[in-house]
Amino acid sequence: GMGWALLGVGLLLALYTLLRHGLRSAPRPRARPELRGRTAIVTGGSSGIGAATALELARCGARVILATRSARRGEAAASRIRRETGNNEVLFMHLDLASLRSVRAFASTFLRQEPQLHLLINNAGVSAGGTTEDGFSLPFQVNHLGHFLLTQLLLERLRSCAPSRVVIVASSAHCAGRLRPERLGRPPSGLFSTFQDYCDSKLANVLHARELATREQGTQVTCYAVHPGFVNTSLFRYAPLWLQALLVPLAWLLFLEAAEGAQAVLDCATREGLEPLSGRYFTHGGPRVPWPAGRDDRLAQALWEGSERLLGLGTPGR
């Protein structure tokens, strides 16, 4: 189908890039600003890019909340980061984005316990299918809708602590995304529905950042969507076997270490002077123009209004 054809093309491009640049070494970690006195939330902070991002933020002196589903993994990650950085202000708080009730509970606990918020890193993501307890497709809810709700619930706090930033971990997979506002949150049909669902959610991430930036003009809350690089091999768990056979060896060559993937996320979170680029889409090399659907302002507005409708948040006009 169309999805896997696109993926094949993507892999060929990736292979071409790889051969052109040789098996490059990891980009050197950049110098980061001092973040003492600043508070960050990282969703899905117990493993992968989230944990690598949280580690660096803690190293810079930030107070870091790992907002993740598993208490066991979350507590373990928090204590590992405290140990490695000597920064004791790293703590786990429970958040399950597949439950809107959990998102609301997390936000109210956070707002009660934590006076400040400067950085919200919407990193958690899934690629698997299924339906949530709220009746939405799992990738759409975890990757977009739950994060949309979380961001709205924390927005006042971000404004009162401004300058502050929201970083949304998106993906170049937004290239295959197709959002139909009247079908939002319902799993797409067809053979490659899982892959399509993932791509749709990543397009939603790019458009969410774009529309949030538009709406927050003048508040000093800025927002960035970022493609961290191909880090998570589990994305291909549902690919046909012939494709997996191709992908696994390629993955070893091509995929970045989580710590490398985190660099692009950290750039968006901490780099000075990014404010004029609020709403833009970033990769390792800085701002990039997203695929056409990712710069469709009418679609961005329709997604925003549709998301509010699904969450019962409706705000009067724009």
mmCIF file of C-alpha atoms in Angstrom:
data_model
loop_
_atom_site.group_PDB
_atom_site.id
_atom_site.type_symbol
_atom_site.label_atom_id
_atom_site.label_comp_id
_atom_site.label_asym_id
_atom_site.label_seq_id
_atom_site.Cartn_x
_atom_site.Cartn_y
_atom_site.Cartn_z
ATOM 1 C CA GLY A 1 0.000 0.000 0.000
ATOM 2 C CA MET A 2 0.753 3.684 -0.122
ATOM 3 C CA GLY A 3 2.116 3.826 3.450
ATOM 4 C CA TRP A 4 4.783 1.179 2.971
ATOM 5 C CA ALA A 5 5.701 2.530 -0.459
ATOM 6 C CA LEU A 6 6.372 5.878 1.191
ATOM 7 C CA LEU A 7 8.342 4.142 3.894
ATOM 8 C CA GLY A 8 10.416 2.347 1.251
ATOM 9 C CA VAL A 9 11.188 5.650 -0.425
ATOM 10 C CA GLY A 10 12.111 7.088 2.967
ATOM 11 C CA LEU A 11 14.508 4.227 3.616
ATOM 12 C CA LEU A 12 16.181 4.643 0.238
ATOM 13 C CA LEU A 13 16.630 8.346 0.962
ATOM 14 C CA ALA A 14 18.013 7.511 4.382
ATOM 15 C CA LEU A 15 20.428 4.988 2.879
ATOM 16 C CA TYR A 16 21.538 7.535 0.296
ATOM 17 C CA THR A 17 22.165 10.121 3.028
ATOM 18 C CA LEU A 18 24.056 7.557 5.059
ATOM 19 C CA LEU A 19 26.334 6.627 2.164
ATOM 20 C CA ARG A 20 26.857 10.278 1.282
ATOM 21 C CA HIS A 21 27.905 11.250 4.779
ATOM 22 C CA GLY A 22 29.629 8.015 5.684
ATOM 23 C CA LEU A 23 28.864 6.379 9.009
ATOM 24 C CA ARG A 24 29.080 9.704 10.768
ATOM 25 C CA SER A 25 29.928 9.974 14.403
ATOM 26 C CA ALA A 26 27.330 11.305 16.813
ATOM 27 C CA PRO A 27 27.077 15.096 16.831
ATOM 28 C CA ARG A 28 29.007 16.380 19.841
ATOM 29 C CA PRO A 29 26.729 17.409 22.685
ATOM 30 C CA ARG A 30 26.433 21.191 22.547
ATOM 31 C CA ALA A 31 27.107 23.574 25.386
ATOM 32 C CA ARG A 32 23.820 24.172 27.203
ATOM 33 C CA PRO A 33 22.676 27.162 29.242
ATOM 34 C CA GLU A 34 22.408 27.173 33.013
ATOM 35 C CA LEU A 35 18.823 26.155 33.962
ATOM 36 C CA ARG A 36 18.925 26.453 37.745
ATOM 37 C CA GLY A 37 15.601 27.780 39.049
ATOM 38 C CA ARG A 38 13.705 26.551 35.994
ATOM 39 C CA THR A 39 11.158 23.719 36.023
ATOM 40 C CA ALA A 40 10.644 21.274 33.168
ATOM 41 C CA ILE A 41 8.120 18.500 32.536
ATOM 42 C CA VAL A 42 9.163 15.679 30.204
ATOM 43 C CA THR A 43 6.371 13.279 29.234
ATOM 44 C CA GLY A 44 7.498 9.711 28.638
ATOM 45 C CA GLY A 45 10.664 10.614 30.498
ATOM 46 C CA SER A 46 11.573 7.132 31.729
ATOM 47 C CA SER A 47 13.248 5.813 28.570
ATOM 48 C CA GLY A 48 14.537 6.673 25.117
ATOM 49 C CA ILE A 49 14.671 10.279 23.978
ATOM 50 C CA GLY A 50 12.619 11.458 26.958
ATOM 51 C CA ALA A 51 15.084 10.062 29.504
ATOM 52 C CA ALA A 52 18.077 11.392 27.543
ATOM 53 C CA THR A 53 16.440 14.835 27.379
ATOM 54 C CA ALA A 54 15.578 14.787 31.102
ATOM 55 C CA LEU A 55 19.168 13.791 31.955
ATOM 56 C CA GLU A 56 20.611 16.787 30.090
ATOM 57 C CA LEU A 57 18.073 19.230 31.554
ATOM 58 C CA ALA A 58 18.936 17.937 35.037
ATOM 59 C CA ARG A 59 22.642 18.291 34.241
ATOM 60 C CA CYS A 60 21.957 21.970 33.450
ATOM 61 C CA GLY A 61 20.411 22.384 36.905
ATOM 62 C CA ALA A 62 16.698 22.343 36.032
ATOM 63 C CA ARG A 63 14.043 20.873 38.287
ATOM 64 C CA VAL A 64 12.718 18.006 36.146
ATOM 65 C CA ILE A 65 9.402 16.166 36.423
ATOM 66 C CA LEU A 66 9.343 12.784 34.654
ATOM 67 C CA ALA A 67 5.683 12.436 33.710
ATOM 68 C CA THR A 68 5.258 8.839 32.749
ATOM 69 C CA ARG A 69 2.962 5.848 33.086
ATOM 70 C CA SER A 70 4.975 3.214 34.935
ATOM 71 C CA ALA A 71 5.821 4.179 38.517
ATOM 72 C CA ARG A 72 8.516 1.494 38.643
ATOM 73 C CA ARG A 73 10.285 2.738 35.496
ATOM 74 C CA GLY A 74 9.638 6.392 36.326
ATOM 75 C CA GLU A 75 11.095 6.167 39.847
ATOM 76 C CA ALA A 76 14.074 4.165 38.553
ATOM 77 C CA ALA A 77 14.801 6.734 35.840
ATOM 78 C CA ALA A 78 14.459 9.629 38.306
ATOM 79 C CA SER A 79 16.883 8.083 40.787
ATOM 80 C CA ARG A 80 19.351 7.186 38.000
ATOM 81 C CA ILE A 81 19.292 10.798 36.759
ATOM 82 C CA ARG A 82 19.685 12.199 40.292
ATOM 83 C CA ARG A 83 22.680 9.908 40.795
ATOM 84 C CA GLU A 84 24.310 10.740 37.450
ATOM 85 C CA THR A 85 23.862 14.505 37.696
ATOM 86 C CA GLY A 86 24.014 15.172 41.428
ATOM 87 C CA ASN A 87 20.809 17.180 40.913
ATOM 88 C CA ASN A 88 18.258 16.087 43.500
ATOM 89 C CA GLU A 89 15.365 17.985 41.952
ATOM 90 C CA VAL A 90 14.342 15.199 39.591
ATOM 91 C CA LEU A 91 11.071 13.491 40.390
ATOM 92 C CA PHE A 92 8.529 11.105 38.949
ATOM 93 C CA MET A 93 4.844 11.998 38.627
ATOM 94 C CA HIS A 94 2.276 9.596 37.234
ATOM 95 C CA LEU A 95 0.801 10.420 33.812
ATOM 96 C CA ASP A 96 -0.997 8.041 31.460
ATOM 97 C CA LEU A 97 -1.815 9.893 28.251
ATOM 98 C CA ALA A 98 -4.134 7.060 27.180
ATOM 99 C CA SER A 99 -6.497 8.258 29.942
ATOM 100 C CA LEU A 100 -7.854 11.808 29.842
ATOM 101 C CA ARG A 101 -8.809 11.377 33.502
ATOM 102 C CA SER A 102 -5.126 10.728 34.263
ATOM 103 C CA VAL A 103 -4.075 13.818 32.270
ATOM 104 C CA ARG A 104 -6.462 15.980 34.307
ATOM 105 C CA ALA A 105 -5.310 14.423 37.586
ATOM 106 C CA PHE A 106 -1.643 14.965 36.680
ATOM 107 C CA ALA A 107 -2.265 18.612 35.775
ATOM 108 C CA SER A 108 -4.146 19.402 38.966
ATOM 109 C CA THR A 109 -1.507 17.662 41.146
ATOM 110 C CA PHE A 110 1.298 19.444 39.306
ATOM 111 C CA LEU A 111 -0.367 22.865 39.588
ATOM 112 C CA ARG A 112 -0.977 22.317 43.297
ATOM 113 C CA GLN A 113 2.563 21.107 44.095
ATOM 114 C CA GLU A 114 4.777 23.015 41.694
ATOM 115 C CA PRO A 115 4.748 26.813 41.656
ATOM 116 C CA GLN A 116 6.587 27.141 38.338
ATOM 117 C CA LEU A 117 6.754 25.742 34.827
ATOM 118 C CA HIS A 118 9.141 26.972 32.137
ATOM 119 C CA LEU A 119 9.504 23.989 29.816
ATOM 120 C CA LEU A 120 6.885 21.475 28.724
ATOM 121 C CA ILE A 121 8.369 18.687 26.614
ATOM 122 C CA ASN A 122 5.605 16.644 25.002
ATOM 123 C CA ASN A 123 7.734 13.645 24.148
ATOM 124 C CA ALA A 124 5.759 10.481 24.986
ATOM 125 C CA GLY A 125 4.605 8.538 21.958
ATOM 126 C CA VAL A 126 3.279 5.186 20.815
ATOM 127 C CA SER A 127 2.993 3.585 17.419
ATOM 128 C CA ALA A 128 0.696 0.673 18.304
ATOM 129 C CA GLY A 129 -2.988 0.577 17.412
ATOM 130 C CA GLY A 130 -5.964 0.007 19.678
ATOM 131 C CA THR A 131 -8.538 2.202 21.375
ATOM 132 C CA THR A 132 -8.291 4.099 24.667
ATOM 133 C CA GLU A 133 -10.768 4.097 27.573
ATOM 134 C CA ASP A 134 -11.935 7.454 26.184
ATOM 135 C CA GLY A 135 -12.852 5.835 22.877
ATOM 136 C CA PHE A 136 -10.139 7.379 20.693
ATOM 137 C CA SER A 137 -7.445 5.730 18.626
ATOM 138 C CA LEU A 138 -4.444 5.061 20.888
ATOM 139 C CA PRO A 139 -1.719 6.777 18.789
ATOM 140 C CA PHE A 140 -3.947 9.807 18.198
ATOM 141 C CA GLN A 141 -4.738 10.180 21.906
ATOM 142 C CA VAL A 142 -1.259 9.508 23.308
ATOM 143 C CA ASN A 143 0.682 11.372 20.619
ATOM 144 C CA HIS A 144 -1.683 14.307 20.132
ATOM 145 C CA LEU A 145 -4.959 14.627 22.037
ATOM 146 C CA GLY A 146 -3.680 13.836 25.552
ATOM 147 C CA HIS A 147 -0.749 16.213 25.012
ATOM 148 C CA PHE A 148 -3.118 18.866 23.633
ATOM 149 C CA LEU A 149 -5.205 18.643 26.815
ATOM 150 C CA LEU A 150 -2.096 18.666 29.029
ATOM 151 C CA THR A 151 -0.772 21.771 27.263
ATOM 152 C CA GLN A 152 -4.103 23.603 27.625
ATOM 153 C CA LEU A 153 -4.327 22.756 31.333
ATOM 154 C CA LEU A 154 -0.783 24.047 31.972
ATOM 155 C CA LEU A 155 -0.890 27.071 29.671
ATOM 156 C CA GLU A 156 -1.760 29.665 32.332
ATOM 157 C CA ARG A 157 1.208 28.494 34.407
ATOM 158 C CA LEU A 158 3.516 28.652 31.376
ATOM 159 C CA ARG A 159 2.286 32.205 30.711
ATOM 160 C CA SER A 160 2.828 33.326 34.290
ATOM 161 C CA CYS A 161 6.421 31.982 34.190
ATOM 162 C CA ALA A 162 7.212 33.322 30.710
ATOM 163 C CA PRO A 163 9.454 33.325 28.785
ATOM 164 C CA SER A 164 8.570 29.644 28.558
ATOM 165 C CA ARG A 165 8.523 26.982 25.850
ATOM 166 C CA VAL A 166 6.500 24.006 24.690
ATOM 167 C CA VAL A 167 8.452 21.436 22.666
ATOM 168 C CA ILE A 168 6.413 18.849 20.772
ATOM 169 C CA VAL A 169 8.262 15.761 19.581
ATOM 170 C CA ALA A 170 6.921 15.176 16.079
ATOM 171 C CA SER A 171 8.381 13.132 13.221
ATOM 172 C CA SER A 172 9.124 13.289 9.517
ATOM 173 C CA ALA A 173 6.386 10.614 9.317
ATOM 174 C CA HIS A 174 4.004 13.607 9.187
ATOM 175 C CA CYS A 175 4.735 13.451 5.426
ATOM 176 C CA ALA A 176 2.188 10.627 5.093
ATOM 177 C CA GLY A 177 -0.348 12.145 7.511
ATOM 178 C CA ARG A 178 -3.909 12.833 6.402
ATOM 179 C CA LEU A 179 -6.186 14.532 8.900
ATOM 180 C CA ARG A 180 -9.915 14.663 8.279
ATOM 181 C CA PRO A 181 -11.408 17.019 10.854
ATOM 182 C CA GLU A 182 -14.783 15.243 10.787
ATOM 183 C CA ARG A 183 -13.144 11.868 11.586
ATOM 184 C CA LEU A 184 -10.669 13.050 14.225
ATOM 185 C CA GLY A 185 -9.740 10.425 16.791
ATOM 186 C CA ARG A 186 -11.240 7.497 14.892
ATOM 187 C CA PRO A 187 -8.730 4.913 13.670
ATOM 188 C CA PRO A 188 -8.306 4.995 9.881
ATOM 189 C CA SER A 189 -9.415 1.890 7.996
ATOM 190 C CA GLY A 190 -7.399 -0.288 5.630
ATOM 191 C CA LEU A 191 -4.404 -2.564 5.627
ATOM 192 C CA PHE A 192 -1.903 -0.015 6.895
ATOM 193 C CA SER A 193 -4.199 1.668 9.367
ATOM 194 C CA THR A 194 -1.672 1.438 12.231
ATOM 195 C CA PHE A 195 1.026 3.128 10.196
ATOM 196 C CA GLN A 196 -1.469 5.699 8.872
ATOM 197 C CA ASP A 197 -2.701 6.410 12.388
ATOM 198 C CA TYR A 198 0.854 7.079 13.557
ATOM 199 C CA CYS A 199 1.570 9.399 10.605
ATOM 200 C CA ASP A 200 -1.714 11.250 11.215
ATOM 201 C CA SER A 201 -0.817 11.803 14.870
ATOM 202 C CA LYS A 202 2.607 13.170 13.872
ATOM 203 C CA LEU A 203 1.003 15.574 11.394
ATOM 204 C CA ALA A 204 -1.242 16.655 14.282
ATOM 205 C CA ASN A 205 1.920 17.382 16.338
ATOM 206 C CA VAL A 206 3.342 19.663 13.642
ATOM 207 C CA LEU A 207 0.020 21.509 13.238
ATOM 208 C CA HIS A 208 -0.530 21.779 17.011
ATOM 209 C CA ALA A 209 2.816 23.585 17.391
ATOM 210 C CA ARG A 210 1.948 25.887 14.515
ATOM 211 C CA GLU A 211 -1.480 26.879 15.820
ATOM 212 C CA LEU A 212 -0.330 27.173 19.448
ATOM 213 C CA ALA A 213 2.378 29.623 18.333
ATOM 214 C CA THR A 214 -0.233 31.691 16.477
ATOM 215 C CA ARG A 215 -2.534 31.806 19.501
ATOM 216 C CA GLU A 216 0.247 32.616 21.979
ATOM 217 C CA GLN A 217 1.702 35.561 20.041
ATOM 218 C CA GLY A 218 2.547 38.277 22.519
ATOM 219 C CA THR A 219 2.488 36.028 25.603
ATOM 220 C CA GLN A 220 6.172 34.960 25.503
ATOM 221 C CA VAL A 221 5.080 31.327 25.427
ATOM 222 C CA THR A 222 6.737 29.856 22.350
ATOM 223 C CA CYS A 223 6.379 26.449 20.796
ATOM 224 C CA TYR A 224 8.442 24.164 18.541
ATOM 225 C CA ALA A 225 7.784 20.859 16.784
ATOM 226 C CA VAL A 226 10.875 18.693 16.396
ATOM 227 C CA HIS A 227 11.796 15.550 14.469
ATOM 228 C CA PRO A 228 14.505 13.958 16.644
ATOM 229 C CA GLY A 229 15.731 11.509 13.984
ATOM 230 C CA PHE A 230 14.848 7.870 13.582
ATOM 231 C CA VAL A 231 15.450 6.563 17.030
ATOM 232 C CA ASN A 232 12.699 4.183 17.957
ATOM 233 C CA THR A 233 12.846 0.843 16.132
ATOM 234 C CA SER A 234 9.629 -0.310 17.809
ATOM 235 C CA LEU A 235 7.784 1.897 15.322
ATOM 236 C CA PHE A 236 8.167 -0.874 12.783
ATOM 237 C CA ARG A 237 6.747 -3.614 14.974
ATOM 238 C CA TYR A 238 3.667 -3.826 12.752
ATOM 239 C CA ALA A 239 5.449 -3.798 9.406
ATOM 240 C CA PRO A 240 5.111 -6.905 7.208
ATOM 241 C CA LEU A 241 7.883 -9.444 7.826
ATOM 242 C CA TRP A 242 9.664 -8.860 4.517
ATOM 243 C CA LEU A 243 9.979 -5.196 5.428
ATOM 244 C CA GLN A 244 11.163 -5.981 8.955
ATOM 245 C CA ALA A 245 13.899 -8.143 7.464
ATOM 246 C CA LEU A 246 15.099 -5.098 5.536
ATOM 247 C CA LEU A 247 14.597 -2.689 8.384
ATOM 248 C CA VAL A 248 16.356 -4.375 11.248
ATOM 249 C CA PRO A 249 19.863 -4.333 9.721
ATOM 250 C CA LEU A 250 19.221 -0.829 8.367
ATOM 251 C CA ALA A 251 18.070 0.302 11.776
ATOM 252 C CA TRP A 252 21.392 -0.679 13.307
ATOM 253 C CA LEU A 253 23.196 1.451 10.749
ATOM 254 C CA LEU A 254 20.861 4.376 10.542
ATOM 255 C CA PHE A 255 19.127 4.897 13.786
ATOM 256 C CA LEU A 256 20.528 7.385 16.209
ATOM 257 C CA GLU A 257 21.248 6.737 19.800
ATOM 258 C CA ALA A 258 18.600 8.179 22.109
ATOM 259 C CA ALA A 259 21.174 10.670 23.414
ATOM 260 C CA GLU A 260 21.675 11.904 19.862
ATOM 261 C CA GLY A 261 17.950 12.161 19.217
ATOM 262 C CA ALA A 262 17.692 14.229 22.375
ATOM 263 C CA GLN A 263 20.062 16.888 21.013
ATOM 264 C CA ALA A 264 17.478 18.296 18.581
ATOM 265 C CA VAL A 265 14.853 18.310 21.347
ATOM 266 C CA LEU A 266 17.249 20.074 23.737
ATOM 267 C CA ASP A 267 18.075 22.669 21.078
ATOM 268 C CA CYS A 268 14.391 23.601 20.847
ATOM 269 C CA ALA A 269 14.099 23.666 24.636
ATOM 270 C CA THR A 270 17.199 25.682 25.506
ATOM 271 C CA ARG A 271 18.778 27.448 22.549
ATOM 272 C CA GLU A 272 18.833 31.234 22.887
ATOM 273 C CA GLY A 273 17.057 33.403 20.343
ATOM 274 C CA LEU A 274 14.595 30.847 18.950
ATOM 275 C CA GLU A 275 11.547 32.952 19.851
ATOM 276 C CA PRO A 276 11.047 34.391 16.331
ATOM 277 C CA LEU A 277 10.834 30.789 15.063
ATOM 278 C CA SER A 278 7.904 29.861 17.309
ATOM 279 C CA GLY A 279 5.558 27.407 15.584
ATOM 280 C CA ARG A 280 8.216 26.105 13.247
ATOM 281 C CA TYR A 281 9.329 22.510 12.620
ATOM 282 C CA PHE A 282 12.902 21.559 13.513
ATOM 283 C CA THR A 283 15.282 18.682 12.798
ATOM 284 C CA HIS A 284 18.945 18.161 13.717
ATOM 285 C CA GLY A 285 19.944 20.857 11.270
ATOM 286 C CA GLY A 286 17.629 23.529 12.679
ATOM 287 C CA PRO A 287 14.334 24.800 11.249
ATOM 288 C CA ARG A 288 12.975 22.940 8.207
ATOM 289 C CA VAL A 289 9.932 23.492 6.053
ATOM 290 C CA PRO A 290 7.443 20.721 6.901
ATOM 291 C CA TRP A 291 5.556 18.760 4.238
ATOM 292 C CA PRO A 292 2.676 20.780 2.713
ATOM 293 C CA ALA A 293 -0.037 19.433 5.041
ATOM 294 C CA GLY A 294 2.203 20.461 7.954
ATOM 295 C CA ARG A 295 1.981 24.122 6.942
ATOM 296 C CA ASP A 296 -1.743 24.234 6.163
ATOM 297 C CA ASP A 297 -3.069 26.916 8.507
ATOM 298 C CA ARG A 298 -6.726 26.117 7.817
ATOM 299 C CA LEU A 299 -6.095 22.483 8.719
ATOM 300 C CA ALA A 300 -4.193 23.590 11.850
ATOM 301 C CA GLN A 301 -7.178 25.648 12.970
ATOM 302 C CA ALA A 302 -9.630 22.829 12.162
ATOM 303 C CA LEU A 303 -7.470 20.378 14.159
ATOM 304 C CA TRP A 304 -7.402 22.793 17.129
ATOM 305 C CA GLU A 305 -11.159 23.301 17.110
ATOM 306 C CA GLY A 306 -11.774 19.579 16.560
ATOM 307 C CA SER A 307 -9.464 18.704 19.472
ATOM 308 C CA GLU A 308 -11.269 21.155 21.749
ATOM 309 C CA ARG A 309 -14.584 19.648 20.677
ATOM 310 C CA LEU A 310 -13.431 16.075 21.422
ATOM 311 C CA LEU A 311 -12.234 17.216 24.859
ATOM 312 C CA GLY A 312 -15.264 19.376 25.600
ATOM 313 C CA LEU A 313 -12.982 22.398 25.971
ATOM 314 C CA GLY A 314 -14.591 24.775 23.472
ATOM 315 C CA THR A 315 -13.361 28.346 23.700
ATOM 316 C CA PRO A 316 -15.310 31.197 22.143
ATOM 317 C CA GLY A 317 -13.879 32.112 18.715
ATOM 318 C CA ARG A 318 -10.274 32.937 18.016
#
